[in-house]
PDB file of C-alpha atoms in Angstrom:
ATOM      1  CA  MET D   1     -10.549   0.343 -66.652  1.00 50.00           C
ATOM      2  CA  PRO D   2     -10.171   2.477 -63.537  1.00 58.00           C
ATOM      3  CA  ASN D   3     -13.843   3.511 -63.400  1.00 77.00           C
ATOM      4  CA  ASP D   4     -15.285   0.068 -63.854  1.00 87.00           C
ATOM      5  CA  PRO D   5     -17.484  -1.056 -60.990  1.00 92.00           C
ATOM      6  CA  THR D   6     -15.850  -3.357 -58.496  1.00 94.00           C
ATOM      7  CA  PRO D   7     -17.409  -5.669 -55.874  1.00 97.00           C
ATOM      8  CA  ILE D   8     -17.712  -4.150 -52.435  1.00 97.00           C
ATOM      9  CA  GLU D   9     -19.360  -7.204 -50.861  1.00 97.00           C
ATOM     10  CA  ILE D  10     -19.722 -10.869 -51.896  1.00 97.00           C
ATOM     11  CA  ARG D  11     -22.235 -12.989 -49.997  1.00 97.00           C
ATOM     12  CA  GLN D  12     -22.791 -16.666 -50.266  1.00 96.00           C
ATOM     13  CA  LEU D  13     -26.456 -17.327 -49.541  1.00 96.00           C
ATOM     14  CA  GLN D  14     -26.421 -21.039 -48.548  1.00 92.00           C
ATOM     15  CA  ALA D  15     -30.137 -21.380 -47.863  1.00 93.00           C
ATOM     16  CA  SER D  16     -31.155 -20.281 -51.415  1.00 94.00           C
ATOM     17  CA  GLY D  17     -28.046 -21.579 -53.191  1.00 95.00           C
ATOM     18  CA  GLU D  18     -27.112 -18.182 -54.488  1.00 97.00           C
ATOM     19  CA  LEU D  19     -24.169 -15.843 -54.660  1.00 97.00           C
ATOM     20  CA  GLU D  20     -24.844 -12.138 -54.223  1.00 97.00           C
ATOM     21  CA  ILE D  21     -22.422  -9.379 -55.288  1.00 97.00           C
ATOM     22  CA  SER D  22     -22.867  -5.750 -54.341  1.00 97.00           C
ATOM     23  CA  TRP D  23     -20.999  -3.458 -56.758  1.00 96.00           C
ATOM     24  CA  SER D  24     -19.366  -0.076 -56.137  1.00 96.00           C
ATOM     25  CA  ASP D  25     -21.990   1.652 -58.354  1.00 95.00           C
ATOM     26  CA  GLY D  26     -24.917   0.345 -56.228  1.00 96.00           C
ATOM     27  CA  PHE D  27     -25.879  -2.500 -58.583  1.00 95.00           C
ATOM     28  CA  VAL D  28     -26.516  -5.927 -56.979  1.00 96.00           C
ATOM     29  CA  SER D  29     -26.015  -9.181 -58.922  1.00 96.00           C
ATOM     30  CA  ARG D  30     -27.581 -12.422 -57.689  1.00 96.00           C
ATOM     31  CA  PHE D  31     -26.649 -15.779 -59.225  1.00 97.00           C
ATOM     32  CA  LYS D  32     -27.871 -19.300 -58.609  1.00 96.00           C
ATOM     33  CA  ASP D  33     -24.895 -21.550 -57.767  1.00 96.00           C
ATOM     34  CA  ALA D  34     -25.938 -23.963 -60.576  1.00 95.00           C
ATOM     35  CA  ALA D  35     -25.956 -21.082 -63.113  1.00 94.00           C
ATOM     36  CA  LEU D  36     -22.398 -20.142 -62.153  1.00 96.00           C
ATOM     37  CA  ARG D  37     -21.289 -23.740 -62.400  1.00 95.00           C
ATOM     38  CA  ARG D  38     -22.757 -23.944 -65.962  1.00 92.00           C
ATOM     39  CA  ALA D  39     -21.085 -20.562 -66.786  1.00 94.00           C
ATOM     40  CA  CYS D  40     -17.589 -21.792 -65.867  1.00 94.00           C
ATOM     41  CA  ARG D  41     -15.011 -20.775 -68.476  1.00 92.00           C
ATOM     42  CA  CYS D  42     -12.169 -23.127 -67.542  1.00 92.00           C
ATOM     43  CA  THR D  43     -10.565 -24.981 -70.385  1.00 92.00           C
ATOM     44  CA  THR D  44     -12.369 -28.258 -69.657  1.00 90.00           C
ATOM     45  CA  CYS D  45     -15.798 -26.510 -69.595  1.00 90.00           C
ATOM     46  CA  ARG D  46     -15.042 -24.471 -72.693  1.00 91.00           C
ATOM     47  CA  GLN D  47     -14.010 -27.619 -74.590  1.00 93.00           C
ATOM     48  CA  ALA D  48     -17.178 -29.406 -73.469  1.00 90.00           C
ATOM     49  CA  SER D  49     -19.293 -26.416 -74.584  1.00 88.00           C
ATOM     50  CA  ALA D  50     -17.507 -26.285 -77.962  1.00 91.00           C
ATOM     51  CA  ARG D  51     -18.402 -29.962 -78.452  1.00 93.00           C
ATOM     52  CA  GLN D  52     -21.942 -29.094 -77.331  1.00 91.00           C
ATOM     53  CA  ASP D  53     -21.570 -31.583 -74.459  1.00 90.00           C
ATOM     54  CA  VAL D  54     -23.910 -31.110 -71.559  1.00 83.00           C
ATOM     55  CA  ILE D  55     -22.018 -30.151 -68.420  1.00 81.00           C
ATOM     56  CA  PRO D  56     -23.588 -32.218 -65.595  1.00 79.00           C
ATOM     57  CA  CYS D  57     -24.847 -29.836 -62.974  1.00 87.00           C
ATOM     58  CA  PRO D  58     -27.529 -30.710 -60.483  1.00 89.00           C
ATOM     59  CA  GLN D  59     -29.819 -27.909 -59.469  1.00 86.00           C
ATOM     60  CA  ASP D  60     -28.828 -28.408 -55.792  1.00 93.00           C
ATOM     61  CA  ILE D  61     -25.103 -27.848 -56.420  1.00 95.00           C
ATOM     62  CA  ARG D  62     -23.514 -25.433 -53.997  1.00 96.00           C
ATOM     63  CA  ILE D  63     -20.457 -23.252 -53.892  1.00 97.00           C
ATOM     64  CA  ARG D  64     -18.134 -24.769 -51.326  1.00 96.00           C
ATOM     65  CA  SER D  65     -15.614 -21.877 -51.210  1.00 96.00           C
ATOM     66  CA  ILE D  66     -14.699 -18.582 -52.802  1.00 97.00           C
ATOM     67  CA  VAL D  67     -11.048 -17.791 -53.316  1.00 97.00           C
ATOM     68  CA  PRO D  68      -9.915 -14.269 -54.234  1.00 96.00           C
ATOM     69  CA  ILE D  69      -7.601 -14.109 -57.285  1.00 96.00           C
ATOM     70  CA  GLY D  70      -5.669 -10.902 -57.085  1.00 95.00           C
ATOM     71  CA  SER D  71      -7.790  -7.836 -57.419  1.00 94.00           C
ATOM     72  CA  TYR D  72      -9.551  -8.948 -60.594  1.00 96.00           C
ATOM     73  CA  ALA D  73     -11.435 -12.203 -59.986  1.00 97.00           C
ATOM     74  CA  ILE D  74     -12.617 -15.019 -57.708  1.00 98.00           C
ATOM     75  CA  GLN D  75     -12.227 -18.757 -58.036  1.00 97.00           C
ATOM     76  CA  LEU D  76     -15.380 -20.710 -57.195  1.00 97.00           C
ATOM     77  CA  CYS D  77     -15.063 -24.202 -55.836  1.00 97.00           C
ATOM     78  CA  PHE D  78     -18.223 -26.293 -56.096  1.00 96.00           C
ATOM     79  CA  ASP D  79     -19.367 -29.255 -54.007  1.00 94.00           C
ATOM     80  CA  ASP D  80     -19.134 -31.534 -57.070  1.00 93.00           C
ATOM     81  CA  GLY D  81     -15.326 -31.148 -56.841  1.00 93.00           C
ATOM     82  CA  HIS D  82     -15.059 -28.681 -59.730  1.00 94.00           C
ATOM     83  CA  ASP D  83     -12.631 -25.927 -58.711  1.00 94.00           C
ATOM     84  CA  ARG D  84     -10.963 -24.726 -61.934  1.00 92.00           C
ATOM     85  CA  GLY D  85     -13.157 -21.798 -62.871  1.00 89.00           C
ATOM     86  CA  ILE D  86     -11.846 -18.280 -62.444  1.00 96.00           C
ATOM     87  CA  PHE D  87     -14.575 -15.605 -62.675  1.00 98.00           C
ATOM     88  CA  PRO D  88     -13.205 -12.131 -63.473  1.00 97.00           C
ATOM     89  CA  TRP D  89     -15.236  -9.175 -62.246  1.00 97.00           C
ATOM     90  CA  ASP D  90     -16.125  -8.041 -65.752  1.00 95.00           C
ATOM     91  CA  TYR D  91     -17.435 -11.535 -66.620  1.00 96.00           C
ATOM     92  CA  LEU D  92     -19.577 -11.669 -63.426  1.00 97.00           C
ATOM     93  CA  ARG D  93     -20.874  -8.215 -64.156  1.00 95.00           C
ATOM     94  CA  GLN D  94     -21.898  -9.284 -67.687  1.00 94.00           C
ATOM     95  CA  LEU D  95     -23.579 -12.374 -66.318  1.00 94.00           C
ATOM     96  CA  GLY D  96     -25.366 -10.287 -63.691  1.00 87.00           C
ATOM     97  CA  ARG D  97     -26.755  -7.995 -66.384  1.00 80.00           C
ATOM     98  CA  GLY D  98     -27.944 -10.925 -68.394  1.00 65.00           C
ATOM     99  CA  ALA D  99     -25.361 -10.455 -71.160  1.00 50.00           C
TER     100      ALA D  99
END
């Protein structure tokens, strides 16, 4: 939707292992890197979740890089080698609101 909030700044906070997103409506989301790794919606992670498998994710996992995907999402690459997850803005916004 044209009036949906969009990110105006994305900051990787290495010291605390967090990703911070400032939105166009003034809201700020802050996520632990490990929480985002567990929230991955790639096919492999969705299948593991459907089987109720535990996705191995150490608390000290870090985001290695952030890749823009068009104007609608980012791809997060983690230091455990996982780089398949695409995180659309609306999904990140829901996660940031605790949905």
